[in-house]
PDB file of C-alpha atoms in Angstrom:
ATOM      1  CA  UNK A  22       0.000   0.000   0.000  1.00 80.00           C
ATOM      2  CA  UNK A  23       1.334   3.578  -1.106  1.00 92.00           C
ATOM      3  CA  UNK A  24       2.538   5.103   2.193  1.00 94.00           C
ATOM      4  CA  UNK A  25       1.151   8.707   2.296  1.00 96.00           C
ATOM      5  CA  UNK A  26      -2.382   6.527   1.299  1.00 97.00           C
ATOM      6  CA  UNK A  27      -2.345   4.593   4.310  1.00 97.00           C
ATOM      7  CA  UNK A  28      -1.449   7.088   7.164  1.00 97.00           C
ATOM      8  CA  UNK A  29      -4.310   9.023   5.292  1.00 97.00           C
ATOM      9  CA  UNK A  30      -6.828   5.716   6.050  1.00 97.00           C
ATOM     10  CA  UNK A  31      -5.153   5.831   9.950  1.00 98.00           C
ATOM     11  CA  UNK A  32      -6.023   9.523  10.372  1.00 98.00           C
ATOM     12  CA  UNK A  33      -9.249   8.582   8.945  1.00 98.00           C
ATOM     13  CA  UNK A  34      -9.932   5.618  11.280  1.00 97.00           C
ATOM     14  CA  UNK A  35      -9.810   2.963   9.401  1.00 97.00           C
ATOM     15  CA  UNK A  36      -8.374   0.221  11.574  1.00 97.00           C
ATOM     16  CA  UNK A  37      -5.205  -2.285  10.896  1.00 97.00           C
ATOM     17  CA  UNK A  38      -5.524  -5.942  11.561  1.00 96.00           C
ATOM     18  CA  UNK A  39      -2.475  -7.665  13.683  1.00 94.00           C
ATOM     19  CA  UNK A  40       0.017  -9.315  11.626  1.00 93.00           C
ATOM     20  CA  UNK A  41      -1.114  -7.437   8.081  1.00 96.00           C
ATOM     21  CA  UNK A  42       0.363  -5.751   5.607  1.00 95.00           C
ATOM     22  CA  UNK A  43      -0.409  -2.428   6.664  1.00 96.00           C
ATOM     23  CA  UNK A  44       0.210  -3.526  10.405  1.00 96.00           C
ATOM     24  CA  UNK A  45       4.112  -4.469   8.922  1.00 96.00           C
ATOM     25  CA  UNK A  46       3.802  -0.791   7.167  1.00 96.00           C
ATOM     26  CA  UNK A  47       3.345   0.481  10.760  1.00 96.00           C
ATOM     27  CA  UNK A  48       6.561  -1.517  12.035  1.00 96.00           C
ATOM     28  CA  UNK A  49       8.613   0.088   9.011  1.00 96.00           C
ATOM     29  CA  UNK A  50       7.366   4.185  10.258  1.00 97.00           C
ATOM     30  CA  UNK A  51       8.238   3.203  13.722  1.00 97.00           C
ATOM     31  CA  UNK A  52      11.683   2.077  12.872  1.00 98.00           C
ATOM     32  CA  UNK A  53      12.184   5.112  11.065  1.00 97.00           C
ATOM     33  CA  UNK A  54      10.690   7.064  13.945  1.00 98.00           C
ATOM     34  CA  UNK A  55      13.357   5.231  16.242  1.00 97.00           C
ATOM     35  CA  UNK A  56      15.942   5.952  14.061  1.00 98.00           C
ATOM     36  CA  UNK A  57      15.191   9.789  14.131  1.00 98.00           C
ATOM     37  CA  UNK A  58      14.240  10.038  17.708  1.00 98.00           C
ATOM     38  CA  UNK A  59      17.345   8.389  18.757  1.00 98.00           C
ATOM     39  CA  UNK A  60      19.492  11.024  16.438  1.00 98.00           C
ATOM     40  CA  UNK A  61      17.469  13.591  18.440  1.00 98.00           C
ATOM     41  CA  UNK A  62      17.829  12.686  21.812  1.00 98.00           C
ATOM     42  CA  UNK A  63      21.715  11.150  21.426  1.00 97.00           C
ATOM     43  CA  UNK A  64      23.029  15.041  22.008  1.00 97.00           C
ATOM     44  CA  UNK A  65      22.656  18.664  22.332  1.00 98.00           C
ATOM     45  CA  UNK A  66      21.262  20.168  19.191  1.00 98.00           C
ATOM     46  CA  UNK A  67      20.948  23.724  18.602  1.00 98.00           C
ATOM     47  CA  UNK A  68      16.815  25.194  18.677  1.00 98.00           C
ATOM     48  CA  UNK A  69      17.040  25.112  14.575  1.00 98.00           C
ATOM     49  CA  UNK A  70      18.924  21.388  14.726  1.00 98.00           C
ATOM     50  CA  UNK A  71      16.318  20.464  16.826  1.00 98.00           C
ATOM     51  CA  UNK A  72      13.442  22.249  14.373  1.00 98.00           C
ATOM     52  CA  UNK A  73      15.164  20.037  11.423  1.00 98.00           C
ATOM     53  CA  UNK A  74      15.539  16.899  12.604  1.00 98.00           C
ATOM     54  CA  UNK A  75      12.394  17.060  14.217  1.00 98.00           C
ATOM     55  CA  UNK A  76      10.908  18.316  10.967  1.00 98.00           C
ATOM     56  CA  UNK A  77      12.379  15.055   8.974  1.00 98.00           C
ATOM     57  CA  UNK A  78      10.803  13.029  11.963  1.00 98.00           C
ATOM     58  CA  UNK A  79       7.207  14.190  10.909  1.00 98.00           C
ATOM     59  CA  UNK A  80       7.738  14.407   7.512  1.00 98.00           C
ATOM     60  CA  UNK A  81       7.125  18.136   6.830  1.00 98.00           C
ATOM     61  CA  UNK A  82       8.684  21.764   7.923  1.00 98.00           C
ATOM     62  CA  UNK A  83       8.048  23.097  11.102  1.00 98.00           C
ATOM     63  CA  UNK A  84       7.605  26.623  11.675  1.00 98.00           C
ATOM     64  CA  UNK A  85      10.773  28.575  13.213  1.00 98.00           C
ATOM     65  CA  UNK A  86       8.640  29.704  15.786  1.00 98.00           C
ATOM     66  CA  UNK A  87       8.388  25.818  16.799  1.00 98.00           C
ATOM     67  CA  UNK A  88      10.526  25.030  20.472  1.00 98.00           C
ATOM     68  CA  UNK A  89      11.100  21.601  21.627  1.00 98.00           C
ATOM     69  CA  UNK A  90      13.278  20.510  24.693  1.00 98.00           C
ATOM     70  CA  UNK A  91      14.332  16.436  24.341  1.00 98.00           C
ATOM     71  CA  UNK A  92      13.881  14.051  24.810  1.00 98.00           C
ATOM     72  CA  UNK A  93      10.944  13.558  22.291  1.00 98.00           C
ATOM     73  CA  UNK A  94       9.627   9.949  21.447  1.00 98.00           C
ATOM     74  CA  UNK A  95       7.417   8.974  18.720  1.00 98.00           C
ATOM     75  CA  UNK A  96       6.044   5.450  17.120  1.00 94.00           C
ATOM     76  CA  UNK A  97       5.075   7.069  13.922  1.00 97.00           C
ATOM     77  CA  UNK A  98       5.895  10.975  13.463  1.00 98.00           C
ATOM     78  CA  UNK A  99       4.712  11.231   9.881  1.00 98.00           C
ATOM     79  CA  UNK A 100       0.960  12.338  11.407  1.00 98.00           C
ATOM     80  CA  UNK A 101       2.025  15.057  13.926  1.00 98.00           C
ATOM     81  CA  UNK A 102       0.964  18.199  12.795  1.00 98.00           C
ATOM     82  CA  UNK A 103       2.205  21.226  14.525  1.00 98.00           C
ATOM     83  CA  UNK A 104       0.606  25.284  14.279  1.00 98.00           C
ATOM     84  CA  UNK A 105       3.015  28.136  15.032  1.00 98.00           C
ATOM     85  CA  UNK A 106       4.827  29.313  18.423  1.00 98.00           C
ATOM     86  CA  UNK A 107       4.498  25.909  19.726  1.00 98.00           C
ATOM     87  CA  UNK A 108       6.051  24.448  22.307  1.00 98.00           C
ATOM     88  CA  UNK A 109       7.074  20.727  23.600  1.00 99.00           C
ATOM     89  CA  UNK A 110       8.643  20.352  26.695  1.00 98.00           C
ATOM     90  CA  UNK A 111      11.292  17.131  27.583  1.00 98.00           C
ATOM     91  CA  UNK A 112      10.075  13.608  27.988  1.00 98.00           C
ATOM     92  CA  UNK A 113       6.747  13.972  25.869  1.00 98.00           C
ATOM     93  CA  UNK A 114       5.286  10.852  23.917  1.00 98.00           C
ATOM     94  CA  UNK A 115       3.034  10.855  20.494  1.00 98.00           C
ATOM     95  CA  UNK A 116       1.607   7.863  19.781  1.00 98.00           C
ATOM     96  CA  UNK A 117       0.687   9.644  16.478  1.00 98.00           C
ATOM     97  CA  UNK A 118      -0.817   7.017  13.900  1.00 98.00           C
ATOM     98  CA  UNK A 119      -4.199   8.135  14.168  1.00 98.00           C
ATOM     99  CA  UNK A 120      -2.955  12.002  14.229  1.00 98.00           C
ATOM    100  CA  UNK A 121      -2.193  14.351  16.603  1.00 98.00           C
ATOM    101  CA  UNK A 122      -2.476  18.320  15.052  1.00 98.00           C
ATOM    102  CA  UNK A 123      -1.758  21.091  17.374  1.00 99.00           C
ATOM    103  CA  UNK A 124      -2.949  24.831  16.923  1.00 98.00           C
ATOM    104  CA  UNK A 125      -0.820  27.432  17.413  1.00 98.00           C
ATOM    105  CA  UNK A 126       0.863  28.914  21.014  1.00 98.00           C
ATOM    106  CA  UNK A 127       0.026  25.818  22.479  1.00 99.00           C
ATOM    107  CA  UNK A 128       2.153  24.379  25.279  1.00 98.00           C
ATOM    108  CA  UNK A 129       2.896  21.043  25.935  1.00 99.00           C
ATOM    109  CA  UNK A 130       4.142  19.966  29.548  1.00 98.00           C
ATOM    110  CA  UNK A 131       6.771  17.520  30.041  1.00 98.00           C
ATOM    111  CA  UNK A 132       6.207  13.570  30.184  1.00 98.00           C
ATOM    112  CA  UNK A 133       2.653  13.933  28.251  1.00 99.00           C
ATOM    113  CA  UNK A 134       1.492  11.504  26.099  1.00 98.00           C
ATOM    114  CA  UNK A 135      -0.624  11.610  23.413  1.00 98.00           C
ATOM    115  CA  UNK A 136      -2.054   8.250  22.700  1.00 98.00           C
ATOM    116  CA  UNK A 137      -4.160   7.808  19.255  1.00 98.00           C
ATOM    117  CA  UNK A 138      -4.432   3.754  19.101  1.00 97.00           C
ATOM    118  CA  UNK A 139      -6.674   1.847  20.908  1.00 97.00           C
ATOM    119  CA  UNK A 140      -6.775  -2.161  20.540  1.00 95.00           C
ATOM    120  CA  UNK A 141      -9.706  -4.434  19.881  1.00 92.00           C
ATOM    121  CA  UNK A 142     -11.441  -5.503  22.977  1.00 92.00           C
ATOM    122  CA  UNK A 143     -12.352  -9.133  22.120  1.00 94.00           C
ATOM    123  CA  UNK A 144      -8.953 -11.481  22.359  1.00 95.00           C
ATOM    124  CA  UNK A 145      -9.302 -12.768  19.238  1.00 94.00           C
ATOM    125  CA  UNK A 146      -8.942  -9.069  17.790  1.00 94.00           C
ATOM    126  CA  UNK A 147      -6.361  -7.928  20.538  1.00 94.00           C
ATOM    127  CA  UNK A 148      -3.415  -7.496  17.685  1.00 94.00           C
ATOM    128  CA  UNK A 149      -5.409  -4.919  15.766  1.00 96.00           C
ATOM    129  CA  UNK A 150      -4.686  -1.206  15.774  1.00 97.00           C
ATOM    130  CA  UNK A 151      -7.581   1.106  15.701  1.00 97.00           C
ATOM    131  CA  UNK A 152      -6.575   4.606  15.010  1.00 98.00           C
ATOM    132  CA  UNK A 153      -8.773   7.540  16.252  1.00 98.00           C
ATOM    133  CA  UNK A 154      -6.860  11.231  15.975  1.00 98.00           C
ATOM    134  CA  UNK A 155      -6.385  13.915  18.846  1.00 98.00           C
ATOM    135  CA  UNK A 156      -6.877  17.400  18.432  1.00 98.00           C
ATOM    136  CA  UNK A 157      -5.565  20.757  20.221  1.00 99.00           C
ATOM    137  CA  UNK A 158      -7.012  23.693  19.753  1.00 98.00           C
ATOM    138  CA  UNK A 159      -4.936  26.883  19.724  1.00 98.00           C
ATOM    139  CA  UNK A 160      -3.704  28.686  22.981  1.00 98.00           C
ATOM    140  CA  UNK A 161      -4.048  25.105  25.148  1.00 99.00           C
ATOM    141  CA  UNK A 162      -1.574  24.168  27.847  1.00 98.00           C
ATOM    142  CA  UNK A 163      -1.333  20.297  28.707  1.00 99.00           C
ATOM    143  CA  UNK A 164       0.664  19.966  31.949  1.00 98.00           C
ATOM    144  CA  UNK A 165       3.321  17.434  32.981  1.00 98.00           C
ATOM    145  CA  UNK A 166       2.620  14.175  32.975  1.00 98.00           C
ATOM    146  CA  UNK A 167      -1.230  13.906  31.144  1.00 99.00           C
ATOM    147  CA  UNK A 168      -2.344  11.643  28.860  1.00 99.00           C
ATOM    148  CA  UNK A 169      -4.638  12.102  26.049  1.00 99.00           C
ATOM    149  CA  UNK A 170      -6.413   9.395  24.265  1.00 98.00           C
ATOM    150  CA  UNK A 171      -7.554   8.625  21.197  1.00 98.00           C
ATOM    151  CA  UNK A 172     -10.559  10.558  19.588  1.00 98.00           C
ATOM    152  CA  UNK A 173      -9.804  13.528  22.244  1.00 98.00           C
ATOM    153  CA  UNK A 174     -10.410  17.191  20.881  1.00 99.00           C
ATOM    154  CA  UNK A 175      -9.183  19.664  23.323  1.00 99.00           C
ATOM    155  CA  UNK A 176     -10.849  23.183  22.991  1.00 98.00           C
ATOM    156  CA  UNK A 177      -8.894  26.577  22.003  1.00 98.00           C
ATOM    157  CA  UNK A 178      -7.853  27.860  24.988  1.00 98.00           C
ATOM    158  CA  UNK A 179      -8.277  25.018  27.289  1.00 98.00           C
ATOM    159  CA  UNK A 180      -6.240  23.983  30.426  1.00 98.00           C
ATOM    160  CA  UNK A 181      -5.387  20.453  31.429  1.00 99.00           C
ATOM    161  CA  UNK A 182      -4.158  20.099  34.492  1.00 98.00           C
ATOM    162  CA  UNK A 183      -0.697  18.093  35.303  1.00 98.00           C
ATOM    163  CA  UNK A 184      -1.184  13.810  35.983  1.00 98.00           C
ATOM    164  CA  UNK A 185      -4.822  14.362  34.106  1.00 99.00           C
ATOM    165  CA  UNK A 186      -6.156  11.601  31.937  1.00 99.00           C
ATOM    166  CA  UNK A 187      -8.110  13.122  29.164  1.00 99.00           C
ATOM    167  CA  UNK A 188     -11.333  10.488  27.938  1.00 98.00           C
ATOM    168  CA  UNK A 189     -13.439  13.141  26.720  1.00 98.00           C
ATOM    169  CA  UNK A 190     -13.326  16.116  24.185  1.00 98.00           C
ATOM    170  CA  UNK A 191     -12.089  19.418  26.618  1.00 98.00           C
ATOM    171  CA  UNK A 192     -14.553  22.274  25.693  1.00 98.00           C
ATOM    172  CA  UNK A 193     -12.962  25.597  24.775  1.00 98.00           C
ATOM    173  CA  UNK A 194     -12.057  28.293  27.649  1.00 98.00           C
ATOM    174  CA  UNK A 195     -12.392  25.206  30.451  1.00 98.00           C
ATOM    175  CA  UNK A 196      -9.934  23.826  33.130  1.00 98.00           C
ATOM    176  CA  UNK A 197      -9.810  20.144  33.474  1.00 98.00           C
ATOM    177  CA  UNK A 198      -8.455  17.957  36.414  1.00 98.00           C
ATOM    178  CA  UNK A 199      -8.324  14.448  37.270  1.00 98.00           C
ATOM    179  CA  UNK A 200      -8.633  10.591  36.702  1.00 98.00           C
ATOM    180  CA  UNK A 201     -10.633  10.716  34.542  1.00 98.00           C
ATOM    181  CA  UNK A 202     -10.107  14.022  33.689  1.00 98.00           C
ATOM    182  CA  UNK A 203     -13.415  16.349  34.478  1.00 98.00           C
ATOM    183  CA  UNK A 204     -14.333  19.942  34.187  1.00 98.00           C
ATOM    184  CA  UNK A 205     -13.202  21.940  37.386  1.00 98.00           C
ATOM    185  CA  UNK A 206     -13.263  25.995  35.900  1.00 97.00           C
ATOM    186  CA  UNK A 207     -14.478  27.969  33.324  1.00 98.00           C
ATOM    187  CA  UNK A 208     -11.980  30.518  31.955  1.00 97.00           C
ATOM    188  CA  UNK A 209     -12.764  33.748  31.233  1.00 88.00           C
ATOM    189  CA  UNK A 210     -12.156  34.602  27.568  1.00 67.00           C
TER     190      UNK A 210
END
């Protein structure tokens, strides 16, 4: 299957049976992804070292607005989607096959992962991969040490608090908290 056509279908949902051929494509990206995160995180880079190799790690150019303090890890990279003026503190995990796009002057915390595959619940199925993407809005600030999962759309200007696990779509101008994470402010905008 023609590459850019199948992390196309995963950003679209379409889910990847264990063992297949596209499940073997996903082995290939995360080897790659290895491969680039471990030339990221072997060193010191400079901020624009750091803005190229991660921009070969996702495929595309990243703004030069775009901050990132490694370690970074990834299993895919080629669906990350960055806006401007974002940043991504150390220690942060994308689990990107499903897609994770973030709007501009948002700021991730450090040790947050972003988690877009879920696994069939029936054992028979456990092996497959099924992709759902995760959103953020522009203006949001993820603290240290969340987790987002897959399908999540976090609101523009929306606040999740540090250790929070995010089940649910964040609406806009709202503080979450919490396992699982729940509404506990309204912002004023």
């Amino acid at each position: 299957m023609d590459r850019e056509l199948f992390l196309k279908n995963l950003r679209d949902g379409e889910p990847v049976t264990g063992r297949s051929d596209e499940h073997r494509l996903m082995h290939e990206l995360a080897d790659e992804a290895m491969r680039l995160t471990s030339e990221l995180n072997s060193s010191y880079h400079t901020p624009e070292e750091i803005r190229e190799i991660f921009s070969r790690i996702i495929g595309k150019p990243v703004d030069e607005t775009f901050a990132m303090f490694p370690p970074f890890y990834t299993d895919c990279g080629k669906n990350i989607f960055v806006g401007k003026d974002v940043f991504i503190n150390c220690g942060c995990h994308f689990q990107d096959q499903g897609g994770v796009y973030i709007g501009d002057h948002a700021l991730i915390g450090s040790q947050v992962v972003f988690a877009t595959i879920n696994h069939g619940l029936e054992p028979d199925r456990r092996g497959d991969n099924i992709p759902a993407p995760i959103h953020v809005g522009e203006n949001v600030w993820i603290g240290s040490h969340a987790t987002i999962l897959p399908g999540v759309t976090i609101g523009e200007n929306a606040i999740v608090a540090a250790g929070a696990v995010v089940t649910k779509d964040v609406p806009a101008d709202t503080v979450v908290a919490g396992v699982p994470a729940r509404p506990i402010r309204k912002l004023d905008s």
